[in-house]
Amino acid sequence: MQSNLIQVTAAVIRRDGKILLCGRLPGSRFAECMEFPGGKAEAGETLNECLKRELREELGAEVYVMDLIHVEQVLFGEKALQVNFFRTAFKHGSPPPLPREGQSVRWVSVETIDREPMLPGDRHLAELLASAEKKWKKNAFAQ
């Protein structure tokens, strides 16, 4: 993978056993895919600042960016991306997420997130989250 990776942020927002996903814009590359909300960092912007800005622009939401939980490097066409996934939560009083850029937004069960058509850079984390959720439920109820 190239050393000049484009830095991308993505939010993993969990509520009531579900994860927030966004649908790609109709007519865009991978339009049939879902993705974790986020976007590319601008020059001079920290990853934390980037994720807050992207969620404000895309969803009108104010968020707390917590810990980095996963990093994925992926080729997206001719571009080499490093996708930085952060555990994220809505700030108290933030309006519900509403798509502002034409994309769809929906809450998907953590246990079945791996069945969603995901962007290539998001697929691995979706599989990890679903697997961990299934193991947790199996172990929690096996006692």
Coordinates of N, CA and C in Angstrom, one line a residue:
M1 N 0.9 -1.2 0.0 CA 0.0 0.0 0.0 C 0.9 1.2 0.0
Q2 N 0.5 2.3 -0.7 CA 1.3 3.5 -0.8 C 1.5 4.2 0.6
S3 N 2.6 4.9 0.6 CA 2.8 5.7 1.9 C 2.0 6.9 2.0
N4 N 1.5 7.4 0.8 CA 0.7 8.6 0.9 C -0.8 8.3 0.9
L5 N -1.2 7.7 2.0 CA -2.6 7.2 2.1 C -3.5 8.4 2.4
I6 N -4.7 8.4 1.7 CA -5.7 9.4 2.0 C -6.4 9.0 3.3
Q7 N -6.4 9.9 4.3 CA -7.0 9.6 5.6 C -8.5 9.8 5.5
V8 N -9.2 8.8 6.0 CA -10.7 8.8 6.0 C -11.1 8.4 7.4
T9 N -12.2 9.1 7.9 CA -12.8 8.7 9.2 C -14.1 8.1 9.0
A10 N -14.5 7.2 9.9 CA -15.8 6.6 9.9 C -16.3 6.4 11.3
A11 N -17.6 6.7 11.5 CA -18.2 6.6 12.8 C -18.9 5.3 13.0
V12 N -18.7 4.6 14.2 CA -19.4 3.4 14.6 C -20.3 3.9 15.7
I13 N -21.6 4.1 15.4 CA -22.5 4.6 16.4 C -23.5 3.5 16.7
R14 N -23.5 3.1 17.9 CA -24.4 2.0 18.3 C -25.4 2.5 19.3
R15 N -26.7 2.0 19.1 CA -27.8 2.4 20.0 C -28.8 1.3 20.0
D16 N -29.1 0.8 21.1 CA -30.2 -0.3 21.2 C -29.9 -1.5 20.4
G17 N -28.6 -1.9 20.3 CA -28.3 -3.1 19.6 C -28.2 -2.9 18.1
K18 N -28.2 -1.6 17.6 CA -28.1 -1.3 16.2 C -27.0 -0.4 15.9
I19 N -26.5 -0.4 14.7 CA -25.5 0.5 14.2 C -26.0 1.3 13.1
L20 N -25.6 2.6 13.1 CA -26.1 3.6 12.1 C -25.3 3.4 10.8
L21 N -25.9 3.2 9.7 CA -25.3 3.1 8.4 C -25.9 4.1 7.4
C22 N -25.1 4.5 6.4 CA -25.6 5.4 5.4 C -25.5 4.7 4.1
G23 N -26.5 4.9 3.2 CA -26.5 4.4 1.8 C -25.7 5.4 0.9
R24 N -25.0 4.8 0.0 CA -24.3 5.7 -1.0 C -25.3 6.4 -1.8
L25 N -24.9 7.5 -2.4 CA -25.7 8.3 -3.2 C -26.1 7.6 -4.5
P26 N -27.3 7.7 -5.0 CA -27.7 7.0 -6.2 C -26.8 7.6 -7.4
G27 N -26.3 6.7 -8.2 CA -25.5 7.1 -9.4 C -24.0 7.2 -9.0
S28 N -23.6 7.1 -7.7 CA -22.2 7.1 -7.3 C -21.6 5.7 -7.4
R29 N -20.3 5.6 -7.4 CA -19.7 4.3 -7.4 C -20.1 3.6 -6.1
F30 N -20.4 2.3 -6.2 CA -20.9 1.5 -5.1 C -22.2 2.0 -4.6
A31 N -23.1 2.5 -5.5 CA -24.3 3.1 -5.1 C -25.2 2.1 -4.3
E32 N -25.1 0.8 -4.5 CA -25.9 -0.2 -3.9 C -25.4 -0.5 -2.5
C33 N -24.3 0.1 -2.1 CA -23.6 -0.3 -0.8 C -24.0 0.6 0.3
M34 N -23.9 0.1 1.5 CA -24.0 0.8 2.8 C -22.6 1.1 3.3
E35 N -22.5 2.1 4.1 CA -21.2 2.5 4.7 C -21.4 3.1 6.1
F36 N -20.3 3.1 6.9 CA -20.4 3.8 8.1 C -20.2 5.3 7.8
P37 N -21.0 6.2 8.4 CA -20.9 7.6 8.1 C -19.5 8.2 8.4
G38 N -19.1 9.1 7.6 CA -17.8 9.8 7.7 C -17.3 10.3 6.4
G39 N -16.0 10.5 6.3 CA -15.4 11.1 5.1 C -14.0 11.4 5.2
K40 N -13.5 12.0 4.1 CA -12.0 12.3 4.0 C -11.6 13.5 4.8
A41 N -10.4 13.4 5.4 CA -9.9 14.5 6.2 C -9.4 15.6 5.2
E42 N -9.6 16.9 5.6 CA -9.1 18.0 4.8 C -7.7 18.4 5.3
A43 N -7.0 19.1 4.5 CA -5.6 19.5 4.9 C -5.6 20.2 6.2
G44 N -4.7 19.8 7.1 CA -4.6 20.4 8.4 C -5.6 20.0 9.5
E45 N -6.5 19.1 9.1 CA -7.6 18.7 10.0 C -7.2 17.4 10.7
T46 N -7.5 17.4 12.0 CA -7.2 16.1 12.7 C -8.3 15.1 12.4
L47 N -8.1 13.9 12.6 CA -9.1 12.8 12.4 C -10.4 13.1 13.2
N48 N -10.2 13.5 14.4 CA -11.3 13.9 15.3 C -12.2 15.0 14.7
E49 N -11.5 16.1 14.3 CA -12.2 17.2 13.7 C -12.9 16.8 12.4
C50 N -12.2 16.0 11.6 CA -12.8 15.5 10.4 C -14.1 14.8 10.6
L51 N -14.1 13.8 11.6 CA -15.3 13.0 11.8 C -16.5 13.9 12.3
K52 N -16.2 14.8 13.2 CA -17.2 15.8 13.7 C -17.8 16.6 12.6
R53 N -16.9 17.1 11.7 CA -17.4 17.9 10.6 C -18.2 17.1 9.6
E54 N -17.8 15.9 9.3 CA -18.5 15.1 8.3 C -19.9 14.7 8.8
L55 N -20.0 14.4 10.1 CA -21.3 14.0 10.6 C -22.2 15.2 10.8
R56 N -21.7 16.4 11.0 CA -22.5 17.6 11.0 C -23.0 17.9 9.6
E57 N -22.1 17.8 8.6 CA -22.5 18.1 7.2 C -23.4 17.1 6.7
E58 N -23.2 15.8 6.9 CA -23.9 14.7 6.3 C -25.3 14.5 7.0
L59 N -25.3 14.6 8.3 CA -26.4 14.2 9.1 C -27.0 15.2 10.0
G60 N -26.3 16.4 10.1 CA -26.8 17.4 11.0 C -26.6 17.1 12.5
A61 N -25.7 16.2 12.8 CA -25.5 15.6 14.1 C -24.3 16.2 14.8
E62 N -24.4 16.4 16.1 CA -23.2 16.7 16.9 C -22.8 15.5 17.7
V63 N -21.5 15.1 17.7 CA -21.1 13.9 18.2 C -19.9 14.0 19.1
Y64 N -19.8 13.0 20.0 CA -18.5 12.8 20.7 C -17.7 11.7 20.0
V65 N -16.5 12.0 19.7 CA -15.6 11.0 19.0 C -14.8 10.4 20.1
M66 N -15.0 9.1 20.3 CA -14.3 8.4 21.4 C -13.1 7.7 20.9
D67 N -12.9 6.4 21.1 CA -11.7 5.7 20.8 C -11.7 5.2 19.4
L68 N -10.5 5.1 18.9 CA -10.2 4.5 17.6 C -10.3 3.0 17.8
I69 N -11.2 2.3 17.0 CA -11.4 0.9 17.3 C -10.9 0.0 16.2
H70 N -10.7 0.5 15.0 CA -10.2 -0.3 13.9 C -9.6 0.6 12.8
V71 N -8.6 0.1 12.1 CA -8.0 0.8 11.0 C -8.0 -0.2 9.8
E72 N -8.4 0.2 8.6 CA -8.4 -0.6 7.4 C -7.8 0.2 6.3
Q73 N -6.8 -0.5 5.6 CA -6.2 0.1 4.4 C -6.8 -0.5 3.2
V74 N -7.2 0.3 2.2 CA -7.9 -0.3 1.1 C -7.6 0.6 -0.2
L75 N -7.6 -0.1 -1.3 CA -7.5 0.6 -2.6 C -8.9 0.9 -3.1
F76 N -9.2 2.1 -3.4 CA -10.5 2.5 -3.8 C -10.3 3.1 -5.2
G77 N -10.4 2.3 -6.2 CA -10.0 2.8 -7.6 C -8.5 2.9 -7.6
E78 N -8.1 4.1 -8.0 CA -6.6 4.4 -8.0 C -6.1 5.0 -6.7
K79 N -7.0 5.2 -5.7 CA -6.6 5.9 -4.5 C -6.4 4.8 -3.4
A80 N -5.4 5.1 -2.6 CA -5.1 4.3 -1.4 C -5.6 5.0 -0.2
L81 N -6.5 4.4 0.5 CA -7.2 5.0 1.7 C -6.8 4.3 2.9
Q82 N -6.7 5.0 4.0 CA -6.7 4.5 5.4 C -8.0 4.9 6.0
V83 N -8.8 3.9 6.3 CA -10.1 4.2 7.0 C -9.9 4.0 8.5
N84 N -10.2 5.1 9.2 CA -10.0 5.1 10.7 C -11.4 5.1 11.3
F85 N -11.8 3.9 12.0 CA -13.1 3.8 12.5 C -13.1 4.2 14.0
F86 N -14.0 5.1 14.4 CA -14.0 5.5 15.8 C -15.4 5.2 16.4
R87 N -15.3 4.7 17.6 CA -16.6 4.6 18.4 C -17.0 6.0 18.7
T88 N -18.3 6.3 18.3 CA -18.8 7.6 18.3 C -20.2 7.6 18.9
A89 N -20.6 8.7 19.6 CA -21.9 8.8 20.2 C -22.5 10.2 19.9
F90 N -23.8 10.3 19.8 CA -24.5 11.6 19.6 C -24.4 12.3 20.9
K91 N -24.2 13.6 20.9 CA -24.2 14.5 22.0 C -25.7 14.6 22.5
H92 N -25.9 14.7 23.8 CA -27.2 14.9 24.4 C -27.8 16.2 23.7
G93 N -29.0 16.0 23.2 CA -29.7 17.1 22.6 C -29.4 17.3 21.1
S94 N -28.5 16.5 20.6 CA -28.3 16.5 19.1 C -29.5 16.0 18.4
P95 N -29.9 16.7 17.3 CA -31.1 16.2 16.6 C -30.9 14.8 16.0
P96 N -31.9 14.1 15.8 CA -31.8 12.7 15.2 C -31.1 12.9 13.8
P97 N -30.3 11.8 13.4 CA -29.6 11.9 12.2 C -30.5 12.0 11.0
L98 N -30.4 13.0 10.2 CA -31.2 13.2 9.0 C -30.2 13.4 7.8
P99 N -30.4 12.7 6.7 CA -29.5 12.8 5.6 C -29.6 14.2 5.0
R100 N -28.5 14.9 4.8 CA -28.5 16.2 4.2 C -27.9 16.2 2.8
E101 N -27.3 15.1 2.4 CA -26.6 15.1 1.1 C -27.2 14.1 0.2
G102 N -28.5 13.7 0.4 CA -29.2 12.8 -0.4 C -29.0 11.3 -0.2
Q103 N -28.2 10.9 0.7 CA -28.0 9.5 1.0 C -29.1 9.0 2.0
S104 N -29.2 7.7 2.0 CA -30.2 7.1 3.0 C -29.5 6.9 4.3
V105 N -30.3 6.8 5.4 CA -29.7 6.5 6.7 C -30.6 5.5 7.3
R106 N -30.0 4.5 8.0 CA -30.9 3.5 8.7 C -30.0 2.8 9.8
W107 N -30.8 2.3 10.8 CA -30.2 1.6 11.9 C -30.3 0.1 11.5
V108 N -29.2 -0.6 11.7 CA -29.1 -2.0 11.3 C -28.6 -2.8 12.5
S109 N -29.2 -4.0 12.7 CA -28.9 -4.8 13.8 C -27.4 -5.2 13.8
V110 N -26.7 -5.1 14.9 CA -25.3 -5.5 15.0 C -25.1 -6.9 14.5
E111 N -26.0 -7.8 15.0 CA -25.9 -9.2 14.7 C -26.0 -9.5 13.2
T112 N -26.7 -8.7 12.4 CA -26.9 -9.0 11.0 C -26.2 -8.0 10.1
I113 N -25.4 -7.1 10.6 CA -24.7 -6.1 9.8 C -23.9 -6.7 8.7
D114 N -23.3 -7.9 9.0 CA -22.5 -8.6 8.0 C -23.3 -9.0 6.7
R115 N -24.6 -9.0 6.8 CA -25.4 -9.3 5.6 C -25.7 -8.2 4.7
E116 N -25.4 -7.0 5.2 CA -25.6 -5.8 4.4 C -24.6 -5.7 3.2
P117 N -25.0 -5.1 2.1 CA -24.0 -4.8 1.0 C -23.1 -3.6 1.5
M118 N -21.9 -3.9 1.9 CA -21.1 -2.8 2.5 C -20.0 -2.4 1.5
L119 N -19.5 -1.2 1.6 CA -18.3 -0.8 0.9 C -17.2 -1.7 1.2
P120 N -16.3 -1.9 0.2 CA -15.1 -2.8 0.5 C -14.3 -2.4 1.7
G121 N -14.1 -1.2 2.0 CA -13.3 -0.7 3.1 C -14.1 -0.9 4.5
D122 N -15.4 -1.1 4.4 CA -16.2 -1.2 5.6 C -16.6 -2.7 5.9
R123 N -16.5 -3.5 4.9 CA -17.0 -4.9 5.0 C -16.3 -5.7 6.2
H124 N -15.0 -5.6 6.3 CA -14.3 -6.3 7.3 C -14.7 -6.0 8.7
L125 N -14.9 -4.7 9.0 CA -15.3 -4.3 10.3 C -16.8 -4.8 10.6
A126 N -17.6 -4.7 9.6 CA -19.0 -5.2 9.7 C -19.0 -6.7 10.1
E127 N -18.1 -7.4 9.5 CA -18.0 -8.9 9.8 C -17.5 -9.1 11.2
L128 N -16.5 -8.3 11.6 CA -16.0 -8.4 13.0 C -17.1 -8.0 14.0
L129 N -17.8 -7.0 13.8 CA -18.8 -6.6 14.7 C -19.9 -7.6 14.9
A130 N -20.4 -8.2 13.7 CA -21.4 -9.2 13.8 C -20.9 -10.4 14.5
S131 N -19.7 -10.9 14.2 CA -19.1 -12.0 14.9 C -19.0 -11.9 16.4
A132 N -18.5 -10.7 16.8 CA -18.4 -10.4 18.2 C -19.7 -10.4 18.9
E133 N -20.7 -9.8 18.3 CA -22.1 -9.8 18.8 C -22.7 -11.2 19.0
K134 N -22.5 -12.0 18.0 CA -23.0 -13.4 18.1 C -22.3 -14.2 19.2
K135 N -21.0 -14.0 19.3 CA -20.3 -14.7 20.3 C -20.7 -14.2 21.7
W136 N -20.9 -12.9 21.9 CA -21.3 -12.4 23.1 C -22.7 -12.9 23.5
K137 N -23.6 -12.9 22.6 CA -25.0 -13.4 22.9 C -24.9 -14.9 23.2
K138 N -24.1 -15.7 22.5 CA -24.0 -17.1 22.7 C -23.5 -17.4 24.1
N139 N -22.4 -16.7 24.5 CA -21.8 -16.9 25.8 C -22.7 -16.3 26.9
A140 N -23.3 -15.2 26.7 CA -24.2 -14.6 27.7 C -25.4 -15.4 28.1
F141 N -25.9 -16.1 27.2 CA -27.1 -16.9 27.4 C -26.8 -18.4 27.6
A142 N -25.6 -18.8 27.5 CA -25.2 -20.2 27.7 C -25.1 -20.6 29.1
Q143 N -25.1 -19.7 30.0 CA -24.9 -19.9 31.4 C -26.1 -20.4 32.2

